[in-house]
PDB file of C-alpha atoms and ligand atoms in Angstrom:
ATOM      1  CA  MET A1037     111.918  78.098  85.294  1.00  0.00           C
ATOM      2  CA  LYS A1038     109.131  79.027  82.840  1.00  0.00           C
ATOM      3  CA  TYR A1039     108.103  82.228  84.624  1.00  0.00           C
ATOM      4  CA  PHE A1040     109.958  84.792  86.732  1.00  0.00           C
ATOM      5  CA  THR A1041     107.261  86.927  88.309  1.00  0.00           C
ATOM      6  CA  THR A1042     107.761  86.373  92.076  1.00  0.00           C
ATOM      7  CA  VAL A1043     110.343  84.885  94.453  1.00  0.00           C
ATOM      8  CA  ASN A1044     108.026  81.866  94.611  1.00  0.00           C
ATOM      9  CA  ASP A1045     108.918  80.996  91.008  1.00  0.00           C
ATOM     10  CA  ILE A1046     112.416  79.983  92.162  1.00  0.00           C
ATOM     11  CA  ALA A1047     113.282  76.976  94.289  1.00  0.00           C
ATOM     12  CA  ASP A1048     116.399  78.538  95.856  1.00  0.00           C
ATOM     13  CA  PRO A1049     116.712  82.381  95.771  1.00  0.00           C
ATOM     14  CA  MET A1050     120.219  82.343  97.295  1.00  0.00           C
ATOM     15  CA  ALA A1051     121.442  79.939  94.589  1.00  0.00           C
ATOM     16  CA  LEU A1052     120.198  82.429  91.965  1.00  0.00           C
ATOM     17  CA  VAL A1053     122.029  85.247  93.785  1.00  0.00           C
ATOM     18  CA  LYS A1054     125.246  83.165  93.704  1.00  0.00           C
ATOM     19  CA  GLU A1055     124.743  82.503  89.973  1.00  0.00           C
ATOM     20  CA  ALA A1056     124.280  86.241  89.339  1.00  0.00           C
ATOM     21  CA  LEU A1057     127.440  87.062  91.317  1.00  0.00           C
ATOM     22  CA  LYS A1058     129.375  84.484  89.273  1.00  0.00           C
ATOM     23  CA  LEU A1059     128.115  86.051  86.036  1.00  0.00           C
ATOM     24  CA  LYS A1060     129.222  89.472  87.281  1.00  0.00           C
ATOM     25  CA  LYS A1061     132.792  88.118  87.435  1.00  0.00           C
ATOM     26  CA  GLN A1062     132.545  86.442  83.996  1.00  0.00           C
ATOM     27  CA  PRO A1063     129.787  88.175  81.988  1.00  0.00           C
ATOM     28  CA  TYR A1064     130.719  86.529  78.664  1.00  0.00           C
ATOM     29  CA  ALA A1065     131.230  82.958  79.887  1.00  0.00           C
ATOM     30  CA  PHE A1066     127.950  81.871  78.249  1.00  0.00           C
ATOM     31  CA  SER A1067     127.960  84.120  75.181  1.00  0.00           C
ATOM     32  CA  GLU A1068     126.957  81.213  72.887  1.00  0.00           C
ATOM     33  CA  LEU A1069     124.004  80.059  75.003  1.00  0.00           C
ATOM     34  CA  GLY A1070     121.565  82.575  73.499  1.00  0.00           C
ATOM     35  CA  LYS A1071     122.685  82.246  69.860  1.00  0.00           C
ATOM     36  CA  HIS A1072     119.655  82.363  67.511  1.00  0.00           C
ATOM     37  CA  LYS A1073     117.343  83.038  70.449  1.00  0.00           C
ATOM     38  CA  THR A1074     115.229  86.195  70.624  1.00  0.00           C
ATOM     39  CA  LEU A1075     114.189  88.164  73.698  1.00  0.00           C
ATOM     40  CA  GLY A1076     111.176  90.456  73.332  1.00  0.00           C
ATOM     41  CA  LEU A1077     110.895  93.325  75.824  1.00  0.00           C
ATOM     42  CA  ILE A1078     107.390  94.768  75.973  1.00  0.00           C
ATOM     43  CA  PHE A1079     106.781  98.008  77.863  1.00  0.00           C
ATOM     44  CA  LEU A1080     103.410  99.451  78.792  1.00  0.00           C
ATOM     45  CA  ASN A1081     105.186 101.981  81.043  1.00  0.00           C
ATOM     46  CA  PRO A1082     108.460 103.979  81.064  1.00  0.00           C
ATOM     47  CA  SER A1083     111.801 102.451  82.093  1.00  0.00           C
ATOM     48  CA  LEU A1084     115.508 103.267  82.078  1.00  0.00           C
ATOM     49  CA  ARG A1085     117.276 100.600  84.175  1.00  0.00           C
ATOM     50  CA  THR A1086     115.044  97.608  83.499  1.00  0.00           C
ATOM     51  CA  ARG A1087     115.036  98.189  79.771  1.00  0.00           C
ATOM     52  CA  LEU A1088     118.779  98.732  79.334  1.00  0.00           C
ATOM     53  CA  SER A1089     120.051  96.229  81.929  1.00  0.00           C
ATOM     54  CA  THR A1090     117.871  93.401  80.592  1.00  0.00           C
ATOM     55  CA  GLN A1091     118.940  94.223  77.033  1.00  0.00           C
ATOM     56  CA  LYS A1092     122.598  94.195  78.127  1.00  0.00           C
ATOM     57  CA  ALA A1093     122.107  90.902  79.975  1.00  0.00           C
ATOM     58  CA  ALA A1094     120.614  89.293  76.857  1.00  0.00           C
ATOM     59  CA  MET A1095     123.450  90.607  74.667  1.00  0.00           C
ATOM     60  CA  ASN A1096     126.020  89.152  77.110  1.00  0.00           C
ATOM     61  CA  LEU A1097     124.368  85.763  76.526  1.00  0.00           C
ATOM     62  CA  GLY A1098     124.441  86.167  72.725  1.00  0.00           C
ATOM     63  CA  MET A1099     120.681  86.783  72.328  1.00  0.00           C
ATOM     64  CA  GLN A1100     118.953  89.066  69.833  1.00  0.00           C
ATOM     65  CA  VAL A1101     116.658  91.613  71.478  1.00  0.00           C
ATOM     66  CA  MET A1102     113.506  93.344  70.228  1.00  0.00           C
ATOM     67  CA  VAL A1103     111.996  96.159  72.302  1.00  0.00           C
ATOM     68  CA  MET A1104     108.507  97.583  71.907  1.00  0.00           C
ATOM     69  CA  ASN A1105     106.888 100.429  73.832  1.00  0.00           C
ATOM     70  CA  ILE A1106     103.492  98.919  73.196  1.00  0.00           C
ATOM     71  CA  ASP A1107     101.637 101.728  74.984  1.00  0.00           C
ATOM     72  CA  LYS A1108     102.948 104.252  72.422  1.00  0.00           C
ATOM     73  CA  GLU A1109     103.877 102.165  69.374  1.00  0.00           C
ATOM     74  CA  GLY A1110     101.293  99.375  69.434  1.00  0.00           C
ATOM     75  CA  TRP A1111      97.540  99.191  68.922  1.00  0.00           C
ATOM     76  CA  ALA A1112      95.334 100.046  71.889  1.00  0.00           C
ATOM     77  CA  LEU A1113      94.876  96.747  73.761  1.00  0.00           C
ATOM     78  CA  GLU A1114      91.557  95.230  74.848  1.00  0.00           C
ATOM     79  CA  LEU A1115      91.811  93.277  78.108  1.00  0.00           C
ATOM     80  CA  GLU A1116      88.228  92.036  78.637  1.00  0.00           C
ATOM     81  CA  ASP A1117      87.370  88.534  77.486  1.00  0.00           C
ATOM     82  CA  GLY A1118      84.362  88.493  75.176  1.00  0.00           C
ATOM     83  CA  ALA A1119      84.444  92.273  74.658  1.00  0.00           C
ATOM     84  CA  VAL A1120      82.536  93.705  71.710  1.00  0.00           C
ATOM     85  CA  MET A1121      85.399  95.774  70.373  1.00  0.00           C
ATOM     86  CA  ASN A1122      83.442  98.662  68.891  1.00  0.00           C
ATOM     87  CA  GLY A1123      85.162 101.315  71.040  1.00  0.00           C
ATOM     88  CA  ASN A1124      88.716 102.655  71.290  1.00  0.00           C
ATOM     89  CA  THR A1125      90.587  99.355  71.715  1.00  0.00           C
ATOM     90  CA  VAL A1126      91.957  97.895  68.489  1.00  0.00           C
ATOM     91  CA  GLU A1127      93.645  94.587  69.347  1.00  0.00           C
ATOM     92  CA  HIS A1128      92.831  91.983  72.003  1.00  0.00           C
ATOM     93  CA  ILE A1129      95.692  91.122  74.368  1.00  0.00           C
ATOM     94  CA  LYS A1130      95.162  87.424  73.557  1.00  0.00           C
ATOM     95  CA  ASP A1131      96.003  88.057  69.880  1.00  0.00           C
ATOM     96  CA  ALA A1132      98.895  90.443  70.592  1.00  0.00           C
ATOM     97  CA  ALA A1133     100.481  88.047  73.136  1.00  0.00           C
ATOM     98  CA  ALA A1134     100.048  84.996  70.887  1.00  0.00           C
ATOM     99  CA  VAL A1135     101.684  86.796  67.956  1.00  0.00           C
ATOM    100  CA  MET A1136     104.611  88.056  70.034  1.00  0.00           C
ATOM    101  CA  GLY A1137     105.102  84.548  71.401  1.00  0.00           C
ATOM    102  CA  GLN A1138     105.644  83.383  67.804  1.00  0.00           C
ATOM    103  CA  TYR A1139     108.403  85.955  67.298  1.00  0.00           C
ATOM    104  CA  CYS A1140     110.241  85.498  70.612  1.00  0.00           C
ATOM    105  CA  ASP A1141     111.778  82.645  72.633  1.00  0.00           C
ATOM    106  CA  ILE A1142     111.463  84.578  75.902  1.00  0.00           C
ATOM    107  CA  ILE A1143     109.341  87.676  76.629  1.00  0.00           C
ATOM    108  CA  GLY A1144     109.748  90.310  79.321  1.00  0.00           C
ATOM    109  CA  ILE A1145     106.801  92.571  80.078  1.00  0.00           C
ATOM    110  CA  ARG A1146     106.340  95.693  82.197  1.00  0.00           C
ATOM    111  CA  CYS A1147     102.773  96.522  83.216  1.00  0.00           C
ATOM    112  CA  PHE A1148     102.163  98.931  86.113  1.00  0.00           C
ATOM    113  CA  PRO A1149      98.952  99.037  88.168  1.00  0.00           C
ATOM    114  CA  GLY A1150      96.175 101.544  87.522  1.00  0.00           C
ATOM    115  CA  LEU A1151      96.012 102.201  91.316  1.00  0.00           C
ATOM    116  CA  THR A1152      92.232 102.623  91.192  1.00  0.00           C
ATOM    117  CA  ASP A1153      90.963  99.007  91.180  1.00  0.00           C
ATOM    118  CA  LYS A1154      92.848  96.986  93.811  1.00  0.00           C
ATOM    119  CA  LYS A1155      91.247  93.697  92.796  1.00  0.00           C
ATOM    120  CA  ALA A1156      92.193  94.059  89.122  1.00  0.00           C
ATOM    121  CA  ASP A1157      95.745  95.165  90.003  1.00  0.00           C
ATOM    122  CA  TYR A1158      96.367  92.430  92.589  1.00  0.00           C
ATOM    123  CA  CYS A1159      95.095  89.657  90.297  1.00  0.00           C
ATOM    124  CA  GLU A1160      97.683  90.850  87.738  1.00  0.00           C
ATOM    125  CA  LYS A1161      95.124  91.052  84.966  1.00  0.00           C
ATOM    126  CA  ILE A1162      97.562  92.025  82.184  1.00  0.00           C
ATOM    127  CA  LEU A1163     100.519  89.830  83.188  1.00  0.00           C
ATOM    128  CA  VAL A1164      98.404  86.703  83.700  1.00  0.00           C
ATOM    129  CA  GLN A1165      96.623  87.052  80.351  1.00  0.00           C
ATOM    130  CA  PHE A1166      99.919  87.690  78.625  1.00  0.00           C
ATOM    131  CA  MET A1167     101.565  84.616  80.174  1.00  0.00           C
ATOM    132  CA  HIS A1168      98.584  82.456  79.264  1.00  0.00           C
ATOM    133  CA  HIS A1169      98.428  83.458  75.616  1.00  0.00           C
ATOM    134  CA  CYS A1170     102.085  83.944  74.600  1.00  0.00           C
ATOM    135  CA  LYS A1171     103.109  80.303  75.362  1.00  0.00           C
ATOM    136  CA  VAL A1172     106.811  81.134  75.921  1.00  0.00           C
ATOM    137  CA  PRO A1173     108.747  81.841  79.154  1.00  0.00           C
ATOM    138  CA  VAL A1174     107.900  85.241  80.644  1.00  0.00           C
ATOM    139  CA  ILE A1175     109.942  87.562  82.860  1.00  0.00           C
ATOM    140  CA  SER A1176     108.223  90.309  84.830  1.00  0.00           C
ATOM    141  CA  LEU A1177     109.943  93.631  84.168  1.00  0.00           C
ATOM    142  CA  GLU A1178     107.754  95.011  87.014  1.00  0.00           C
ATOM    143  CA  SER A1179     104.117  94.091  87.234  1.00  0.00           C
ATOM    144  CA  ALA A1180     101.201  95.661  89.085  1.00  0.00           C
ATOM    145  CA  THR A1181     102.300  94.128  92.395  1.00  0.00           C
ATOM    146  CA  LEU A1182     105.944  92.929  92.186  1.00  0.00           C
ATOM    147  CA  HIS A1183     109.379  93.786  90.742  1.00  0.00           C
ATOM    148  CA  PRO A1184     111.439  90.585  91.116  1.00  0.00           C
ATOM    149  CA  LEU A1185     114.418  91.584  88.915  1.00  0.00           C
ATOM    150  CA  GLN A1186     114.926  94.620  91.154  1.00  0.00           C
ATOM    151  CA  SER A1187     114.705  92.523  94.333  1.00  0.00           C
ATOM    152  CA  LEU A1188     117.174  89.942  93.006  1.00  0.00           C
ATOM    153  CA  ALA A1189     119.663  92.751  92.258  1.00  0.00           C
ATOM    154  CA  ASP A1190     119.007  94.236  95.718  1.00  0.00           C
ATOM    155  CA  LEU A1191     119.681  90.919  97.434  1.00  0.00           C
ATOM    156  CA  MET A1192     122.895  90.522  95.382  1.00  0.00           C
ATOM    157  CA  THR A1193     123.986  93.972  96.577  1.00  0.00           C
ATOM    158  CA  ILE A1194     123.288  93.130 100.233  1.00  0.00           C
ATOM    159  CA  GLU A1195     125.177  89.841  99.817  1.00  0.00           C
ATOM    160  CA  GLU A1196     128.194  91.727  98.408  1.00  0.00           C
ATOM    161  CA  LYS A1197     128.225  94.357 101.168  1.00  0.00           C
ATOM    162  CA  LYS A1198     127.081  92.569 104.322  1.00  0.00           C
ATOM    163  CA  LYS A1199     129.570  92.282 107.196  1.00  0.00           C
ATOM    164  CA  THR A1200     127.581  89.880 109.379  1.00  0.00           C
ATOM    165  CA  ALA A1201     125.758  86.627 108.577  1.00  0.00           C
ATOM    166  CA  LYS A1202     122.375  88.137 109.527  1.00  0.00           C
ATOM    167  CA  PRO A1203     122.391  91.891 108.818  1.00  0.00           C
ATOM    168  CA  LYS A1204     119.560  94.175 109.905  1.00  0.00           C
ATOM    169  CA  VAL A1205     117.736  95.458 106.816  1.00  0.00           C
ATOM    170  CA  VAL A1206     115.192  98.284 107.210  1.00  0.00           C
ATOM    171  CA  LEU A1207     112.688  99.184 104.492  1.00  0.00           C
ATOM    172  CA  SER A1208     111.599 102.759 105.188  1.00  0.00           C
ATOM    173  CA  TRP A1209     108.681 104.542 103.519  1.00  0.00           C
ATOM    174  CA  ALA A1210     109.807 107.821 101.943  1.00  0.00           C
ATOM    175  CA  PRO A1211     107.769 110.870 100.884  1.00  0.00           C
ATOM    176  CA  HIS A1212     106.850 111.537  97.236  1.00  0.00           C
ATOM    177  CA  ILE A1213     104.641 113.954  95.347  1.00  0.00           C
ATOM    178  CA  LYS A1214     102.784 111.269  93.353  1.00  0.00           C
ATOM    179  CA  ALA A1215     100.914 108.023  94.059  1.00  0.00           C
ATOM    180  CA  LEU A1216     103.388 105.211  93.338  1.00  0.00           C
ATOM    181  CA  PRO A1217     102.782 101.435  93.074  1.00  0.00           C
ATOM    182  CA  GLN A1218     103.517  99.016  95.929  1.00  0.00           C
ATOM    183  CA  ALA A1219     105.447  96.681  93.591  1.00  0.00           C
ATOM    184  CA  VAL A1220     109.003  97.466  94.738  1.00  0.00           C
ATOM    185  CA  PRO A1221     108.293  97.316  98.508  1.00  0.00           C
ATOM    186  CA  ASN A1222     106.055  94.222  98.135  1.00  0.00           C
ATOM    187  CA  SER A1223     108.784  92.499  96.180  1.00  0.00           C
ATOM    188  CA  PHE A1224     111.619  93.605  98.467  1.00  0.00           C
ATOM    189  CA  ALA A1225     109.631  92.307 101.457  1.00  0.00           C
ATOM    190  CA  GLU A1226     108.908  89.007  99.716  1.00  0.00           C
ATOM    191  CA  TRP A1227     112.620  88.451  98.958  1.00  0.00           C
ATOM    192  CA  MET A1228     113.923  89.677 102.336  1.00  0.00           C
ATOM    193  CA  CYS A1229     111.569  87.306 104.168  1.00  0.00           C
ATOM    194  CA  LYS A1230     113.405  84.450 102.395  1.00  0.00           C
ATOM    195  CA  ALA A1231     116.919  85.895 102.691  1.00  0.00           C
ATOM    196  CA  GLY A1232     117.887  85.081 106.283  1.00  0.00           C
ATOM    197  CA  VAL A1233     118.199  88.740 107.306  1.00  0.00           C
ATOM    198  CA  GLU A1234     116.645  90.621 110.234  1.00  0.00           C
ATOM    199  CA  PHE A1235     113.945  92.466 108.320  1.00  0.00           C
ATOM    200  CA  VAL A1236     112.107  95.547 109.600  1.00  0.00           C
ATOM    201  CA  ILE A1237     109.586  97.737 107.767  1.00  0.00           C
ATOM    202  CA  THR A1238     108.838 101.263 108.945  1.00  0.00           C
ATOM    203  CA  HIS A1239     106.104 103.505 107.574  1.00  0.00           C
ATOM    204  CA  PRO A1240     103.525 106.025 108.741  1.00  0.00           C
ATOM    205  CA  ALA A1241     100.141 104.660 109.847  1.00  0.00           C
ATOM    206  CA  GLY A1242      97.934 103.990 106.817  1.00  0.00           C
ATOM    207  CA  TYR A1243     100.778 102.753 104.623  1.00  0.00           C
ATOM    208  CA  GLU A1244     100.588  99.080 105.685  1.00  0.00           C
ATOM    209  CA  LEU A1245     101.542  96.830 102.763  1.00  0.00           C
ATOM    210  CA  CYS A1246      99.604  93.735 101.689  1.00  0.00           C
ATOM    211  CA  GLU A1247     100.164  91.133 104.427  1.00  0.00           C
ATOM    212  CA  ASP A1248     100.782  88.397 101.858  1.00  0.00           C
ATOM    213  CA  TYR A1249     104.287  89.839 101.522  1.00  0.00           C
ATOM    214  CA  THR A1250     105.063  91.139 105.008  1.00  0.00           C
ATOM    215  CA  SER A1251     103.941  88.361 107.346  1.00  0.00           C
ATOM    216  CA  LYS A1252     107.517  87.576 108.419  1.00  0.00           C
ATOM    217  CA  ALA A1253     108.638  91.212 108.750  1.00  0.00           C
ATOM    218  CA  LYS A1254     108.759  93.238 111.971  1.00  0.00           C
ATOM    219  CA  ILE A1255     106.744  96.434 111.480  1.00  0.00           C
ATOM    220  CA  ILE A1256     107.701  99.512 113.527  1.00  0.00           C
ATOM    221  CA  HIS A1257     105.810 102.747 113.008  1.00  0.00           C
ATOM    222  CA  THR A1258     108.454 105.039 114.542  1.00  0.00           C
ATOM    223  CA  GLN A1259     111.148 105.592 111.919  1.00  0.00           C
ATOM    224  CA  GLU A1260     113.897 106.502 114.459  1.00  0.00           C
ATOM    225  CA  GLU A1261     113.173 103.351 116.479  1.00  0.00           C
ATOM    226  CA  ALA A1262     113.341 101.141 113.379  1.00  0.00           C
ATOM    227  CA  LEU A1263     116.661 102.622 112.228  1.00  0.00           C
ATOM    228  CA  LYS A1264     118.552 101.724 115.425  1.00  0.00           C
ATOM    229  CA  GLY A1265     121.396  99.309 114.603  1.00  0.00           C
ATOM    230  CA  ALA A1266     120.443  98.967 110.931  1.00  0.00           C
ATOM    231  CA  ASP A1267     123.094  97.730 108.464  1.00  0.00           C
ATOM    232  CA  PHE A1268     121.079  98.542 105.331  1.00  0.00           C
ATOM    233  CA  VAL A1269     118.337 101.156 104.897  1.00  0.00           C
ATOM    234  CA  TYR A1270     116.180 100.801 101.776  1.00  0.00           C
ATOM    235  CA  LEU A1271     114.163 103.915 100.954  1.00  0.00           C
ATOM    236  CA  LYS A1272     111.052 103.758  98.849  1.00  0.00           C
ATOM    237  CA  ASN A1273     107.749 105.540  98.536  1.00  0.00           C
ATOM    238  CA  TRP A1274     104.496 103.694  97.993  1.00  0.00           C
ATOM    239  CA  SER A1275     100.850 104.695  97.953  1.00  0.00           C
ATOM    240  CA  SER A1276      98.357 103.297 100.451  1.00  0.00           C
ATOM    241  CA  TYR A1277      97.315  99.660  99.962  1.00  0.00           C
ATOM    242  CA  HIS A1278      94.289  99.735 102.259  1.00  0.00           C
ATOM    243  CA  ASP A1279      93.038 103.174 101.127  1.00  0.00           C
ATOM    244  CA  TYR A1280      94.003 101.958  97.698  1.00  0.00           C
ATOM    245  CA  GLY A1281      96.285 104.168  95.606  1.00  0.00           C
ATOM    246  CA  LYS A1282      95.838 107.199  97.870  1.00  0.00           C
ATOM    247  CA  VAL A1283      98.590 109.573  99.031  1.00  0.00           C
ATOM    248  CA  LEU A1284      98.118 110.163 102.772  1.00  0.00           C
ATOM    249  CA  SER A1285      99.959 112.975 104.547  1.00  0.00           C
ATOM    250  CA  PRO A1286     101.970 111.846 107.574  1.00  0.00           C
ATOM    251  CA  SER A1287     102.417 114.446 110.315  1.00  0.00           C
ATOM    252  CA  GLU A1288     106.221 113.983 110.482  1.00  0.00           C
ATOM    253  CA  ASN A1289     108.849 114.365 107.753  1.00  0.00           C
ATOM    254  CA  TRP A1290     109.937 110.881 106.621  1.00  0.00           C
ATOM    255  CA  MET A1291     112.692 112.050 104.239  1.00  0.00           C
ATOM    256  CA  MET A1292     115.948 110.217 105.083  1.00  0.00           C
ATOM    257  CA  THR A1293     118.719 112.522 106.285  1.00  0.00           C
ATOM    258  CA  LYS A1294     122.263 112.233 107.608  1.00  0.00           C
ATOM    259  CA  SER A1295     121.170 112.949 111.186  1.00  0.00           C
ATOM    260  CA  LYS A1296     118.605 110.112 111.123  1.00  0.00           C
ATOM    261  CA  MET A1297     121.255 107.762 109.719  1.00  0.00           C
ATOM    262  CA  GLU A1298     123.403 108.404 112.800  1.00  0.00           C
ATOM    263  CA  LEU A1299     121.050 106.034 114.646  1.00  0.00           C
ATOM    264  CA  THR A1300     122.154 103.141 112.399  1.00  0.00           C
ATOM    265  CA  ASN A1301     125.178 100.877 112.399  1.00  0.00           C
ATOM    266  CA  ASN A1302     126.816 103.116 109.759  1.00  0.00           C
ATOM    267  CA  ALA A1303     124.221 101.655 107.389  1.00  0.00           C
ATOM    268  CA  HIS A1304     124.304 101.588 103.627  1.00  0.00           C
ATOM    269  CA  ILE A1305     121.574 103.503 101.790  1.00  0.00           C
ATOM    270  CA  MET A1306     119.635 101.700  99.060  1.00  0.00           C
ATOM    271  CA  HIS A1307     117.064 102.884  96.516  1.00  0.00           C
ATOM    272  CA  CYS A1308     115.888 101.233  93.301  1.00  0.00           C
ATOM    273  CA  LEU A1309     115.866 104.560  91.366  1.00  0.00           C
ATOM    274  CA  PRO A1310     114.530 106.777  89.945  1.00  0.00           C
ATOM    275  CA  VAL A1311     114.724 108.821  93.146  1.00  0.00           C
ATOM    276  CA  ARG A1312     113.255 112.242  93.908  1.00  0.00           C
ATOM    277  CA  ARG A1313     116.338 113.872  95.449  1.00  0.00           C
ATOM    278  CA  ASN A1314     115.755 115.939  98.579  1.00  0.00           C
ATOM    279  CA  VAL A1315     112.170 114.675  98.741  1.00  0.00           C
ATOM    280  CA  GLU A1316     112.736 110.951  99.443  1.00  0.00           C
ATOM    281  CA  VAL A1317     116.431 111.122 100.429  1.00  0.00           C
ATOM    282  CA  SER A1318     118.862 114.025 100.818  1.00  0.00           C
ATOM    283  CA  ASP A1319     121.612 114.641  98.252  1.00  0.00           C
ATOM    284  CA  GLU A1320     124.293 114.290 100.929  1.00  0.00           C
ATOM    285  CA  LEU A1321     123.205 110.682 101.585  1.00  0.00           C
ATOM    286  CA  LEU A1322     122.677 109.689  97.957  1.00  0.00           C
ATOM    287  CA  ASP A1323     126.114 111.039  97.029  1.00  0.00           C
ATOM    288  CA  SER A1324     127.891 109.661 100.124  1.00  0.00           C
ATOM    289  CA  PRO A1325     130.169 106.579 100.247  1.00  0.00           C
ATOM    290  CA  GLN A1326     127.349 104.775 102.117  1.00  0.00           C
ATOM    291  CA  SER A1327     125.093 104.939  99.063  1.00  0.00           C
ATOM    292  CA  LEU A1328     124.656 101.716  97.051  1.00  0.00           C
ATOM    293  CA  ILE A1329     122.338 103.110  94.382  1.00  0.00           C
ATOM    294  CA  LEU A1330     124.783 102.682  91.501  1.00  0.00           C
ATOM    295  CA  GLN A1331     125.843  99.210  92.634  1.00  0.00           C
ATOM    296  CA  GLN A1332     122.162  98.162  92.742  1.00  0.00           C
ATOM    297  CA  ALA A1333     121.662  99.515  89.211  1.00  0.00           C
ATOM    298  CA  GLU A1334     124.785  97.709  87.955  1.00  0.00           C
ATOM    299  CA  ASN A1335     123.623  94.460  89.532  1.00  0.00           C
ATOM    300  CA  ARG A1336     120.390  94.677  87.536  1.00  0.00           C
ATOM    301  CA  ILE A1337     122.424  93.404  84.535  1.00  0.00           C
ATOM    302  CA  TYR A1338     123.585  90.234  86.284  1.00  0.00           C
ATOM    303  CA  ALA A1339     120.248  89.592  87.994  1.00  0.00           C
ATOM    304  CA  ALA A1340     118.575  89.607  84.560  1.00  0.00           C
ATOM    305  CA  GLN A1341     121.423  87.541  83.105  1.00  0.00           C
ATOM    306  CA  ALA A1342     121.031  84.834  85.777  1.00  0.00           C
ATOM    307  CA  VAL A1343     117.291  84.615  85.068  1.00  0.00           C
ATOM    308  CA  LEU A1344     117.749  84.536  81.275  1.00  0.00           C
ATOM    309  CA  LYS A1345     120.520  81.920  81.559  1.00  0.00           C
ATOM    310  CA  THR A1346     118.300  79.660  83.660  1.00  0.00           C
ATOM    311  CA  MET A1347     115.464  79.980  81.117  1.00  0.00           C
ATOM    312  CA  LEU A1348     117.753  79.466  78.107  1.00  0.00           C
ATOM    313  CA  GLU A1349     119.185  76.286  79.644  1.00  0.00           C
ATOM    314  CA  LYS A1350     115.629  74.921  79.788  1.00  0.00           C
ATOM    315  CA  ILE A1351     114.646  75.769  76.211  1.00  0.00           C
ATOM    316  CA  SER A1352     117.986  75.161  74.407  1.00  0.00           C
TER     317      SER A1352
HETATM  318  N1   CP B2893     114.420 100.497  89.181  1.00  0.00           N
HETATM  319  C1   CP B2893     113.814 100.408  87.987  1.00  0.00           C
HETATM  320  O1   CP B2893     113.074  99.456  87.693  1.00  0.00           O
HETATM  321  O2   CP B2893     114.121 101.429  87.134  1.00  0.00           O
HETATM  322  P1   CP B2893     113.349 101.724  85.765  1.00  0.00           P
HETATM  323  O3   CP B2893     111.915 102.026  86.131  1.00  0.00           O
HETATM  324  O4   CP B2893     114.067 102.907  85.157  1.00  0.00           O
HETATM  325  O5   CP B2893     113.422 100.509  84.900  1.00  0.00           O
END
């Protein structure tokens, strides 16, 4: 595996889940594999879980880790090929990526969408240029359109908690005060469509996701209808894909509450975090025994470790 940017970069997603679950039982079994290898973590946007869990995963494998908040600590990056750089940008991404590729054996990069230019966001302008110029394996730490490390950890969590071979998993849109990317729901949909689960997405009209990721999902616009018999309910806000980056106001309240959850099969609650408490989901659900939010966050370590291990085995 040279790149980990989408579920399509892996031949067998369930095999990677099994590898991650094995590493969770024996985190230090491969602590020599990453000796004298360096992981660079490059952030253009904030992070708590992705930054710390990926760092921890690399340390478990014996790697050295360098972290750079390039948006704050680096030179202003130019993204346009052939640009006459007589404005505010100081360094071209092709030079920055090539240099960082000389310092690192594997690079992880986080680059959110601007949410104004759908075409630029969905062609992954920053990630693609970075991968092209750095010449080393690259892990997406959440790109403009996808968050595969999160989805791998989510699938691990479902695998650990499921009680039937084919559980019903519902992805439900949740309210938020800001316009958020579609990366987490796109990615969750992409992974669930390959996971052998019954997968349902529910959202208000106008919040349809890009069909590239949802073609195998059942879409139900009535939240209560979608929740019936669910085993897992994944809450997440996203901004409109079709009315790109806009926050539309649904007429009903889509916040997840205990009374709505009574329609489910005593379902587990999932959220990638950070969560806006009592806006997206009520406190009583997030703090209840049905909540898997901390287990998902813990599994981020072993998801990252499974990906790093696979890459290290290729380059060692
Ligand atoms: N879920 C997630 O990616 O969290 P961070 O944005 O804090 O990394």
